[in-house]
C-alpha cells in the first residue's frame, strides 16, 4: 500500500520552477531516502507532499483524510522547550499532541532514544547526538504512521550516527514508515530500502540501492550520485 502517491507535481516560486513534474510514492513500511544536490527541490517536494505548500500542478493521493495527525516531521533545527529537561520536553510534546503518557511509557520512550541517563539534563545542554535522538522521540510521540526526518544525522560523529540509524531501524520494525533526507551516501546505503535521487527539480533515479547500482553500473552510491547530478541546474538533464 502507498501512504502517499504524487503524480506530475510542479511548483514555481515567482518565475522559477523548482519542482518540474515529479511522480513518486511513499510505500507503507519502507525506509525511503530522498537525496540530491543542494537546491534540487527536496524540501519543497516534502512540503508539497505534506500539504504545507499548495501545488501548481499535479495530483497527490494520501492514505487518509486526517493524515496530518498521523505524520511526524522533524526539520533540521528542532526547537525544544528551552529551560526544560529531556524528560519534561517529552511530556510537553505529548501534551501538545494530546497524548497521555504514564511513567512507564515515558521510561520506555527515554530508553528507545537511549536518554535514560540524560533524562534530567536540560535539552539545551544535551550533546548533538542526544538532541537529535530526543528530536526523533518527540517526532514519534503520537505514534504516527509516517515520519519525515530532514538530515537526521548531519554533523554527528560515527557513533552518534549509528545510534540514529538504530532508532530509524527500530521505528521501521515497529511499522512506522520513514522518509529521510541526507547528503551522506554511506548512511543512505546502510539503512534505506529505497532511494529517490533529485536534481534540478526532477527525479533522476529511484529504486532499491542495489538495483540502482546494477542499473547504472556504479560501484557505490557516491559514484551514482556524481554521475546523475553532473549537469548545470537549468540546463536539460542528460537522461
Ligand atoms: N519560499 C521560497 N521562495 C522562493 N524560492 C524558494 C522558496 N523555497 C525554496 N526556494 C528555492 O527553491 C529551490 C529548491 O529549494 P529546496 O529547499 O526545495 O531544495 P533542497 O533540495 O531541499 O536543498 P538543500 O539540500 O540545500 O536543503 C532553491 O533554489 C530555493 O532557493
XYZ file of N, CA and C and ligand atoms in Angstrom:
748
model
N 0.842 -1.203 0.000
C 0.000 0.000 0.000
C 0.884 1.263 0.000
N 0.426 2.263 -0.701
C 1.149 3.540 -0.691
C 0.508 4.491 0.317
N 1.348 5.126 1.126
C 0.797 6.134 2.035
C 0.532 7.421 1.255
N 1.477 7.765 0.393
C 1.320 8.974 -0.423
C 1.717 8.647 -1.861
N 0.924 9.154 -2.779
C 1.232 8.960 -4.199
C 1.122 10.324 -4.873
N 2.151 10.699 -5.598
C 2.129 12.006 -6.271
C 2.376 11.810 -7.762
N 1.596 12.538 -8.539
C 1.766 12.443 -9.995
C 1.864 13.843 -10.594
N 2.900 14.055 -11.363
C 3.027 15.319 -12.106
C 3.132 16.565 -11.241
N 3.810 16.427 -10.084
C 3.924 17.583 -9.159
C 4.781 18.696 -9.748
N 4.258 19.886 -9.666
C 5.033 21.055 -10.113
C 4.897 22.190 -9.108
N 6.006 22.928 -8.927
C 5.951 24.100 -8.059
C 6.874 25.185 -8.579
N 6.352 26.394 -8.557
C 7.094 27.532 -9.075
C 7.158 28.589 -7.975
N 8.314 29.186 -7.776
C 8.408 30.360 -6.910
C 8.681 31.546 -7.818
N 7.781 32.486 -7.879
C 7.810 33.567 -8.867
C 7.992 32.958 -10.250
N 9.036 33.356 -10.976
C 9.127 32.864 -12.359
C 9.928 31.566 -12.444
N 10.437 31.078 -11.288
C 11.343 29.951 -11.331
C 10.665 28.653 -10.892
N 10.670 27.675 -11.809
C 10.088 26.388 -11.449
C 11.139 25.567 -10.702
N 10.808 25.124 -9.481
C 11.798 24.376 -8.699
C 11.421 22.901 -8.551
N 10.155 22.568 -8.801
C 9.748 21.157 -8.878
C 9.096 20.992 -10.246
N 9.703 20.110 -11.068
C 9.385 20.132 -12.506
C 8.717 18.859 -13.001
N 7.658 18.450 -12.306
C 6.928 17.280 -12.779
C 7.443 16.008 -12.135
N 7.055 15.815 -10.881
C 7.566 14.665 -10.117
C 6.489 13.602 -9.914
N 6.835 12.360 -10.195
C 5.970 11.218 -9.885
C 6.685 10.399 -8.819
N 6.051 10.190 -7.694
C 6.687 9.362 -6.663
C 5.648 8.816 -5.705
N 6.059 7.809 -4.935
C 5.153 7.346 -3.890
C 5.964 7.020 -2.643
N 5.256 7.020 -1.515
C 5.853 6.566 -0.262
C 5.112 5.282 0.105
N 5.859 4.176 0.123
C 5.232 2.879 0.368
C 5.220 2.579 1.857
N 4.103 2.055 2.320
C 3.973 1.757 3.750
C 5.080 0.798 4.204
N 5.734 1.141 5.315
C 6.713 0.249 5.926
C 8.136 0.428 5.419
N 8.329 1.265 4.423
C 9.684 1.395 3.875
C 10.501 2.480 4.602
N 11.818 2.372 4.416
C 12.705 3.476 4.808
C 13.173 4.073 3.483
N 12.665 5.241 3.196
C 12.907 5.876 1.900
C 13.855 7.059 2.081
N 14.910 7.089 1.289
C 15.864 8.205 1.383
C 15.653 9.151 0.216
N 15.519 10.424 0.526
C 15.411 11.444 -0.513
C 16.756 12.162 -0.559
N 17.455 11.992 -1.676
C 18.784 12.592 -1.764
C 18.859 13.493 -2.989
N 19.869 14.322 -3.024
C 20.019 15.201 -4.177
C 20.845 16.416 -3.857
N 21.173 17.132 -4.889
C 22.038 18.304 -4.770
C 21.358 19.409 -3.953
N 22.142 20.312 -3.422
C 21.577 21.476 -2.730
C 20.704 22.242 -3.709
N 19.505 22.571 -3.262
C 18.598 23.332 -4.126
C 17.877 22.482 -5.162
N 17.996 21.149 -5.062
C 17.347 20.262 -6.043
C 15.826 20.300 -5.951
N 15.314 20.737 -4.797
C 13.863 20.801 -4.626
C 13.332 19.767 -3.643
N 14.209 19.188 -2.835
C 13.772 18.133 -1.906
C 12.817 18.679 -0.841
N 13.224 19.757 -0.172
C 12.370 20.300 0.893
C 11.039 20.792 0.319
N 11.101 21.388 -0.850
C 9.864 21.866 -1.480
C 8.945 20.679 -1.779
N 9.537 19.608 -2.297
C 8.741 18.405 -2.582
C 8.098 17.866 -1.310
N 8.887 17.821 -0.232
C 8.340 17.339 1.046
C 7.178 18.222 1.497
N 7.352 19.528 1.352
C 6.291 20.454 1.768
C 5.026 20.247 0.923
N 5.204 19.932 -0.353
C 4.048 19.663 -1.212
C 3.356 18.369 -0.772
N 4.169 17.327 -0.529
C 3.602 16.032 -0.138
C 2.817 16.149 1.167
N 3.321 17.014 2.072
C 2.677 17.171 3.381
C 1.516 18.165 3.350
N 1.308 18.789 2.193
C 0.213 19.749 2.086
C 0.520 21.072 2.769
N 1.793 21.323 3.035
C 2.184 22.593 3.674
C 2.205 23.698 2.613
N 2.599 23.328 1.399
C 2.609 24.267 0.269
C 1.581 23.805 -0.757
N 0.883 24.732 -1.407
C -0.036 24.324 -2.478
C 0.745 23.981 -3.745
N 0.264 22.997 -4.484
C 0.940 22.624 -5.737
C 0.463 23.558 -6.858
N 1.290 23.723 -7.886
C 0.862 24.452 -9.079
C 0.189 23.493 -10.053
N 0.644 22.250 -10.032
C 0.044 21.232 -10.894
C 0.346 19.874 -10.284
N -0.457 18.894 -10.657
C -0.218 17.535 -10.185
C -1.280 17.083 -9.210
N -1.195 15.816 -8.874
C -2.210 15.230 -8.001
C -1.515 14.451 -6.891
N -1.989 14.651 -5.673
C -1.423 13.908 -4.540
C -2.545 13.112 -3.870
N -2.326 11.824 -3.708
C -3.302 10.982 -3.006
C -2.661 10.546 -1.699
N -3.380 10.731 -0.593
C -2.831 10.348 0.715
C -3.692 9.257 1.340
N -3.075 8.518 2.291
C -3.720 7.305 2.798
C -4.924 7.560 3.683
N -5.047 8.752 4.208
C -6.238 9.084 4.993
C -6.438 10.595 4.970
N -7.713 10.959 5.198
C -8.031 12.377 5.096
C -7.352 13.193 6.205
N -7.337 12.596 7.419
C -6.733 13.304 8.559
C -5.247 12.927 8.698
N -4.557 12.829 7.556
C -3.168 12.368 7.551
C -2.255 13.232 8.431
N -2.589 14.526 8.545
C -1.694 15.425 9.297
C -1.500 14.985 10.742
N -2.556 14.406 11.325
C -2.465 13.952 12.717
C -1.650 12.672 12.826
N -1.313 12.087 11.695
C -0.622 10.794 11.703
C 0.757 10.861 11.053
N 1.285 12.078 10.998
C 2.619 12.297 10.449
C 3.471 12.961 11.525
N 4.740 12.591 11.600
C 5.686 13.285 12.472
C 6.770 13.888 11.596
N 7.044 15.154 11.794
C 8.023 15.827 10.940
C 9.125 16.440 11.799
N 10.367 16.137 11.451
C 11.485 16.760 12.155
C 12.334 17.513 11.143
N 12.249 18.810 11.220
C 13.055 19.612 10.301
C 14.462 19.751 10.905
N 15.345 20.420 10.152
C 16.750 20.394 10.579
C 16.966 20.921 11.993
N 16.353 22.047 12.298
C 16.501 22.584 13.648
C 15.205 22.324 14.402
N 15.266 21.405 15.359
C 14.048 21.134 16.126
C 14.074 21.960 17.398
N 13.145 22.876 17.535
C 13.157 23.698 18.737
C 12.577 22.918 19.914
N 13.374 22.797 20.962
C 12.847 22.194 22.178
C 12.312 23.311 23.062
N 11.604 22.924 24.117
C 11.189 23.921 25.099
C 12.407 24.251 25.936
N 12.861 25.489 25.799
C 14.089 25.880 26.494
C 13.870 25.904 28.000
N 14.906 25.538 28.739
C 14.793 25.566 30.188
C 14.115 24.328 30.744
N 13.812 23.361 29.879
C 13.194 22.123 30.344
C 14.100 20.934 30.039
N 13.986 19.920 30.868
C 14.846 18.737 30.698
C 14.336 17.876 29.534
N 15.134 16.842 29.226
C 14.741 15.907 28.160
C 13.383 15.291 28.495
N 13.251 14.818 29.730
C 12.000 14.174 30.132
C 10.831 15.166 30.074
N 11.062 16.373 30.565
C 9.982 17.373 30.547
C 9.584 17.711 29.105
N 10.571 17.749 28.219
C 10.245 18.018 26.821
C 9.341 16.929 26.245
N 9.648 15.677 26.576
C 8.791 14.582 26.107
C 7.363 14.783 26.619
N 7.246 15.129 27.880
C 5.913 15.319 28.470
C 5.184 16.499 27.808
N 5.932 17.576 27.562
C 5.318 18.763 26.962
C 4.832 18.466 25.539
N 5.676 17.778 24.741
C 5.261 17.460 23.370
C 4.092 16.474 23.376
N 4.107 15.536 24.332
C 2.982 14.600 24.433
C 1.697 15.386 24.701
N 1.785 16.367 25.605
C 0.597 17.166 25.927
C 0.126 17.945 24.702
N 1.086 18.443 23.921
C 0.732 19.189 22.704
C -0.073 18.323 21.741
N 0.300 17.055 21.674
C -0.389 16.119 20.772
C -1.576 15.425 21.450
N -1.897 15.869 22.662
C -2.990 15.250 23.429
C -2.755 13.764 23.650
N -1.490 13.409 23.881
C -1.162 12.007 24.164
C -0.890 11.906 25.658
N -1.559 10.967 26.319
C -1.307 10.774 27.752
C -0.252 9.691 27.923
N 0.847 10.037 28.596
C 1.904 9.058 28.818
C 2.101 8.876 30.318
N 2.026 7.630 30.801
C 2.293 7.398 32.221
C 3.810 7.221 32.401
N 4.228 7.032 33.646
C 5.661 6.993 33.921
C 6.358 5.867 33.144
N 5.675 4.729 33.062
C 6.255 3.576 32.368
C 6.489 3.893 30.885
N 5.511 4.575 30.307
C 5.633 4.918 28.873
C 6.733 5.948 28.636
N 6.857 6.881 29.568
C 7.942 7.872 29.466
C 9.296 7.160 29.572
N 9.385 6.225 30.534
C 10.634 5.457 30.689
C 10.952 4.706 29.398
N 9.927 4.124 28.789
C 10.133 3.357 27.558
C 10.617 4.278 26.433
N 10.010 5.457 26.359
C 10.422 6.434 25.328
C 11.882 6.842 25.531
N 12.227 7.105 26.808
C 13.605 7.507 27.102
C 14.578 6.383 26.768
N 14.152 5.148 27.011
C 15.014 4.001 26.702
C 15.166 3.869 25.187
N 14.058 4.073 24.464
C 14.063 3.993 22.997
C 15.125 4.916 22.407
N 15.258 6.102 22.993
C 16.235 7.035 22.428
C 17.508 7.087 23.274
N 17.656 6.083 24.134
C 18.865 5.944 24.930
C 19.211 7.234 25.677
N 18.207 7.776 26.334
C 18.411 9.025 27.076
C 18.065 8.868 28.558
N 18.059 7.607 29.021
C 17.674 7.400 30.433
C 18.561 8.215 31.365
N 19.863 8.194 31.072
C 20.791 8.867 31.990
C 20.745 10.380 31.861
N 20.215 10.820 30.725
C 20.175 12.273 30.493
C 18.780 12.843 30.734
N 17.923 12.059 31.346
C 16.516 12.488 31.453
C 16.372 13.816 32.197
N 17.252 14.044 33.183
C 17.137 15.279 33.979
C 18.032 16.403 33.444
N 18.635 16.176 32.298
C 19.505 17.214 31.718
C 18.655 18.182 30.890
N 18.973 19.456 31.002
C 18.270 20.443 30.184
C 18.492 20.110 28.716
N 17.432 20.204 27.914
C 17.536 19.835 26.497
C 18.663 20.616 25.813
N 18.814 21.892 26.212
C 19.837 22.730 25.582
C 21.253 22.285 25.943
N 21.387 21.488 27.012
C 22.703 21.015 27.457
C 23.042 19.636 26.895
N 22.092 19.016 26.205
C 22.359 17.683 25.660
C 23.390 17.786 24.545
N 24.121 16.686 24.314
C 25.085 16.687 23.205
C 24.309 16.699 21.886
N 25.016 16.938 20.795
C 24.362 16.976 19.475
C 23.607 15.690 19.183
N 24.255 14.553 19.470
C 23.623 13.260 19.204
C 22.394 13.052 20.072
N 22.515 13.434 21.352
C 21.367 13.282 22.260
C 20.204 14.159 21.813
N 20.522 15.369 21.350
C 19.454 16.276 20.888
C 18.742 15.696 19.676
N 19.520 15.118 18.745
C 18.899 14.531 17.549
C 18.010 13.350 17.942
N 18.456 12.568 18.928
C 17.659 11.414 19.360
C 16.387 11.878 20.060
N 16.537 12.921 20.888
C 15.343 13.460 21.553
C 14.367 14.004 20.500
N 14.919 14.624 19.472
C 14.061 15.174 18.403
C 13.257 14.058 17.736
N 13.879 12.911 17.512
C 13.147 11.801 16.892
C 12.084 11.266 17.856
N 12.449 11.194 19.140
C 11.471 10.725 20.131
C 10.256 11.655 20.167
N 10.519 12.938 20.099
C 9.443 13.929 20.124
C 8.567 13.796 18.861
N 9.236 13.542 17.740
C 8.533 13.423 16.454
C 7.601 12.213 16.434
N 7.928 11.208 17.252
C 7.135 9.973 17.206
C 6.234 9.812 18.427
N 6.099 10.878 19.204
C 5.397 10.765 20.495
C 3.919 10.383 20.300
N 3.348 10.747 19.149
C 1.917 10.465 18.907
C 1.728 9.220 18.035
N 2.760 8.371 17.982
C 2.700 7.133 17.193
C 2.233 7.348 15.759
N 2.931 8.194 15.015
C 2.492 8.468 13.638
C 2.722 7.268 12.721
N 2.004 7.243 11.587
C 2.208 6.194 10.579
C 3.458 6.498 9.769
N 3.728 7.792 9.598
C 4.820 8.235 8.722
C 5.643 9.294 9.442
N 6.976 9.133 9.404
C 7.788 10.239 9.911
C 8.740 10.726 8.824
N 8.953 12.016 8.850
C 9.814 12.650 7.866
C 10.939 13.347 8.617
N 12.162 12.949 8.311
C 13.324 13.468 9.035
C 14.250 14.156 8.041
N 14.515 15.420 8.281
C 15.383 16.175 7.389
C 16.813 16.092 7.924
N 17.656 15.382 7.228
C 19.059 15.192 7.622
C 19.202 14.836 9.111
N 18.656 13.689 9.503
C 18.608 13.356 10.942
C 19.958 13.140 11.599
N 21.001 12.858 10.818
C 22.291 12.545 11.458
C 23.393 13.504 11.034
N 23.018 14.625 10.426
C 24.070 15.514 9.924
C 24.861 16.116 11.093
N 26.145 16.222 10.890
C 27.007 16.860 11.896
C 27.331 15.986 13.093
N 26.993 14.693 13.037
C 27.259 13.832 14.192
C 28.475 12.942 13.954
N 29.083 12.499 15.049
C 30.226 11.593 14.919
C 29.710 10.180 14.567
N 30.594 9.279 14.143
C 30.145 7.962 13.674
C 29.296 7.189 14.684
N 29.659 7.259 15.967
C 28.876 6.511 16.953
C 27.478 7.112 17.106
N 27.414 8.429 17.130
C 26.114 9.093 17.271
C 25.250 8.813 16.029
N 25.908 8.747 14.855
C 25.165 8.426 13.629
C 24.616 7.008 13.681
N 25.429 6.120 14.252
C 24.990 4.729 14.376
C 23.738 4.632 15.262
N 23.722 5.448 16.326
C 22.562 5.438 17.226
C 21.305 5.909 16.495
N 21.488 6.916 15.641
C 20.330 7.426 14.879
C 19.847 6.335 13.917
N 20.785 5.656 13.273
C 20.395 4.559 12.358
C 19.629 3.483 13.117
N 20.125 3.169 14.309
C 19.461 2.148 15.124
C 18.021 2.574 15.436
N 17.848 3.852 15.772
C 16.499 4.339 16.081
C 15.586 4.257 14.869
N 16.128 4.634 13.718
C 15.312 4.613 12.494
C 14.923 3.174 12.151
N 15.882 2.256 12.307
C 15.579 0.850 12.005
C 14.553 0.294 12.988
N 14.629 0.723 14.234
C 13.662 0.266 15.231
C 12.263 0.793 14.887
N 12.206 2.041 14.441
C 10.908 2.610 14.046
C 10.306 1.777 12.924
N 11.145 1.432 11.943
C 10.653 0.647 10.805
C 10.167 -0.721 11.280
N 10.875 -1.300 12.245
C 10.436 -2.599 12.794
C 9.062 -2.457 13.444
N 8.827 -1.286 14.026
C 7.528 -1.035 14.662
C 6.486 -0.544 13.662
N 6.766 -0.755 12.377
C 5.806 -0.475 11.300
C 5.597 1.012 11.018
N 6.557 1.837 11.423
C 6.483 3.253 11.072
C 7.207 3.419 9.730
N 6.588 4.132 8.823
C 7.225 4.411 7.534
C 8.129 5.633 7.716
N 9.331 5.551 7.185
C 10.295 6.642 7.408
C 10.763 7.207 6.070
N 10.666 8.505 5.947
C 11.262 9.197 4.798
C 12.306 10.144 5.365
N 13.552 9.997 4.934
C 14.564 10.919 5.441
C 15.399 11.481 4.295
N 15.896 12.686 4.507
C 16.782 13.271 3.505
C 18.195 13.226 4.059
N 19.153 13.120 3.175
C 20.546 13.019 3.634
C 21.494 13.372 2.508
N 22.667 13.832 2.915
C 23.746 14.037 1.940
C 24.841 13.005 2.162
N 24.589 12.087 3.086
C 25.606 11.101 3.440
C 25.254 9.767 2.783
N 25.940 9.462 1.696
C 25.593 8.279 0.905
C 25.843 6.981 1.659
N 26.825 6.994 2.567
C 27.083 5.767 3.311
C 25.903 5.461 4.240
N 25.443 6.504 4.899
C 24.291 6.355 5.784
C 23.088 5.844 4.990
N 22.885 6.432 3.814
C 21.755 6.050 2.970
C 21.869 4.576 2.582
N 23.073 4.166 2.153
C 23.214 2.787 1.687
C 23.040 1.799 2.844
N 23.295 2.259 4.071
C 23.164 1.344 5.206
C 21.724 1.122 5.618
N 20.876 2.129 5.487
C 19.528 1.923 6.050
C 18.366 2.036 5.070
N 18.561 2.678 3.919
C 17.385 2.904 3.053
C 17.013 1.630 2.288
N 15.707 1.348 2.224
C 15.230 0.267 1.358
C 15.120 0.782 -0.072
N 14.847 2.081 -0.170
C 14.637 2.667 -1.479
C 15.182 4.094 -1.466
N 15.581 4.548 -2.654
C 16.191 5.876 -2.767
C 15.471 6.651 -3.860
N 15.293 7.933 -3.620
C 14.854 8.825 -4.697
C 15.935 9.893 -4.821
N 16.493 10.000 -6.013
C 17.571 10.967 -6.241
C 17.028 12.119 -7.080
N 17.121 13.328 -6.505
C 16.610 14.521 -7.212
C 17.742 15.422 -7.672
N 17.525 16.014 -8.814
C 18.473 17.013 -9.297
C 17.699 18.034 -10.125
N 17.896 19.306 -9.814
C 17.298 20.385 -10.584
C 15.790 20.201 -10.791
N 15.094 19.892 -9.691
C 13.636 19.844 -9.748
C 13.034 18.575 -10.308
N 13.891 17.620 -10.649
C 13.388 16.370 -11.222
C 13.935 15.183 -10.464
N 13.215 14.052 -10.582
C 13.762 12.792 -10.066
C 14.607 12.199 -11.179
N 15.884 11.968 -10.895
C 16.749 11.407 -11.937
C 16.942 9.900 -11.772
N 16.630 9.379 -10.592
C 16.679 7.923 -10.415
C 15.900 7.567 -9.165
N 15.253 6.419 -9.176
C 14.658 5.905 -7.946
C 14.602 4.397 -7.984
N 14.762 3.806 -6.793
C 14.715 2.357 -6.718
C 15.507 1.847 -5.527
N 15.634 0.533 -5.444
C 16.416 -0.073 -4.365
C 17.890 0.208 -4.603
N 18.659 0.486 -3.528
C 20.070 0.839 -3.718
C 20.837 -0.173 -4.575
N 20.684 -1.474 -4.283
C 21.449 -2.478 -5.043
C 21.046 -2.486 -6.519
N 19.750 -2.346 -6.774
C 19.280 -2.345 -8.166
C 19.805 -1.128 -8.927
N 19.825 0.017 -8.224
C 20.296 1.242 -8.887
C 21.768 1.113 -9.262
N 22.553 0.546 -8.340
C 23.981 0.380 -8.616
C 24.173 -0.519 -9.831
N 23.345 -1.568 -9.887
C 23.418 -2.501 -11.012
C 23.017 -1.797 -12.313
N 21.887 -1.101 -12.235
C 21.346 -0.437 -13.430
C 22.316 0.580 -14.033
N 22.996 1.313 -13.158
C 23.889 2.366 -13.661
C 25.360 1.945 -13.640
N 25.602 0.679 -13.391
C 26.960 0.142 -13.340
C 27.848 1.003 -12.446
N 27.317 1.356 -11.279
C 28.091 2.193 -10.348
C 28.627 1.329 -9.218
N 29.805 1.688 -8.740
C 30.439 0.930 -7.649
C 29.752 1.182 -6.318
N 29.390 2.455 -6.124
C 28.757 2.827 -4.859
C 27.843 4.030 -5.091
N 27.114 4.388 -4.031
C 26.115 5.461 -4.187
C 26.752 6.811 -4.466
N 27.952 7.021 -3.929
C 28.643 8.289 -4.196
C 28.874 8.453 -5.703
N 29.361 7.375 -6.333
C 29.628 7.430 -7.781
C 28.330 7.644 -8.560
N 27.294 6.937 -8.142
C 25.995 7.064 -8.816
C 25.489 8.506 -8.723
N 25.600 9.046 -7.520
C 25.175 10.420 -7.255
C 25.921 11.388 -8.171
N 27.245 11.221 -8.217
C 28.063 12.144 -9.015
C 27.712 12.025 -10.499
N 27.461 10.802 -10.948
C 27.151 10.605 -12.362
C 25.813 11.251 -12.744
N 24.814 11.065 -11.869
C 23.464 11.507 -12.243
C 23.185 12.976 -11.929
N 24.102 13.623 -11.233
C 23.850 15.025 -10.907
C 24.892 15.927 -11.575
N 25.447 15.424 -12.660
C 26.546 16.129 -13.320
C 26.072 17.065 -14.434
N 25.041 17.840 -14.149
C 24.604 18.833 -15.131
C 24.361 20.142 -14.396
N 24.431 21.228 -15.119
C 24.224 22.535 -14.521
C 22.720 22.746 -14.366
N 22.234 23.086 -13.145
C 20.818 23.335 -12.973
C 20.291 24.348 -13.996
N 19.099 24.094 -14.509
C 18.512 24.999 -15.503
C 18.686 24.465 -16.903
N 19.812 23.767 -17.152
C 20.023 23.142 -18.464
C 19.324 21.788 -18.456
N 19.029 21.282 -19.635
C 18.384 19.972 -19.700
C 19.280 18.901 -19.087
N 18.667 17.958 -18.341
C 19.460 16.868 -17.783
C 19.802 15.897 -18.906
N 20.855 15.110 -18.681
C 21.323 14.230 -19.736
C 20.374 13.080 -20.006
N 19.656 12.636 -18.928
C 18.816 11.472 -19.122
C 17.363 11.847 -19.238
N 9.642 30.063 -0.354
C 10.516 30.151 -1.362
N 10.550 31.241 -2.159
C 11.415 31.334 -3.197
N 12.308 30.364 -3.527
C 12.322 29.256 -2.769
C 11.439 29.083 -1.651
N 11.684 27.874 -1.100
C 12.676 27.306 -1.822
N 13.056 28.133 -2.825
C 14.089 27.841 -3.830
O 13.734 26.630 -4.475
C 14.900 25.857 -4.762
C 14.738 24.484 -4.158
O 14.843 24.606 -2.755
P 14.684 23.369 -1.741
O 14.851 23.922 -0.367
O 13.441 22.639 -2.051
O 15.956 22.472 -2.126
P 16.643 21.273 -1.329
O 16.847 20.206 -2.342
O 15.843 20.928 -0.131
O 18.051 21.887 -0.927
P 19.052 21.573 0.315
O 19.650 20.229 0.092
O 20.069 22.662 0.160
O 18.261 21.688 1.592
C 16.082 26.625 -4.191
O 16.700 27.325 -5.252
C 15.457 27.588 -3.212
O 16.192 28.779 -3.129
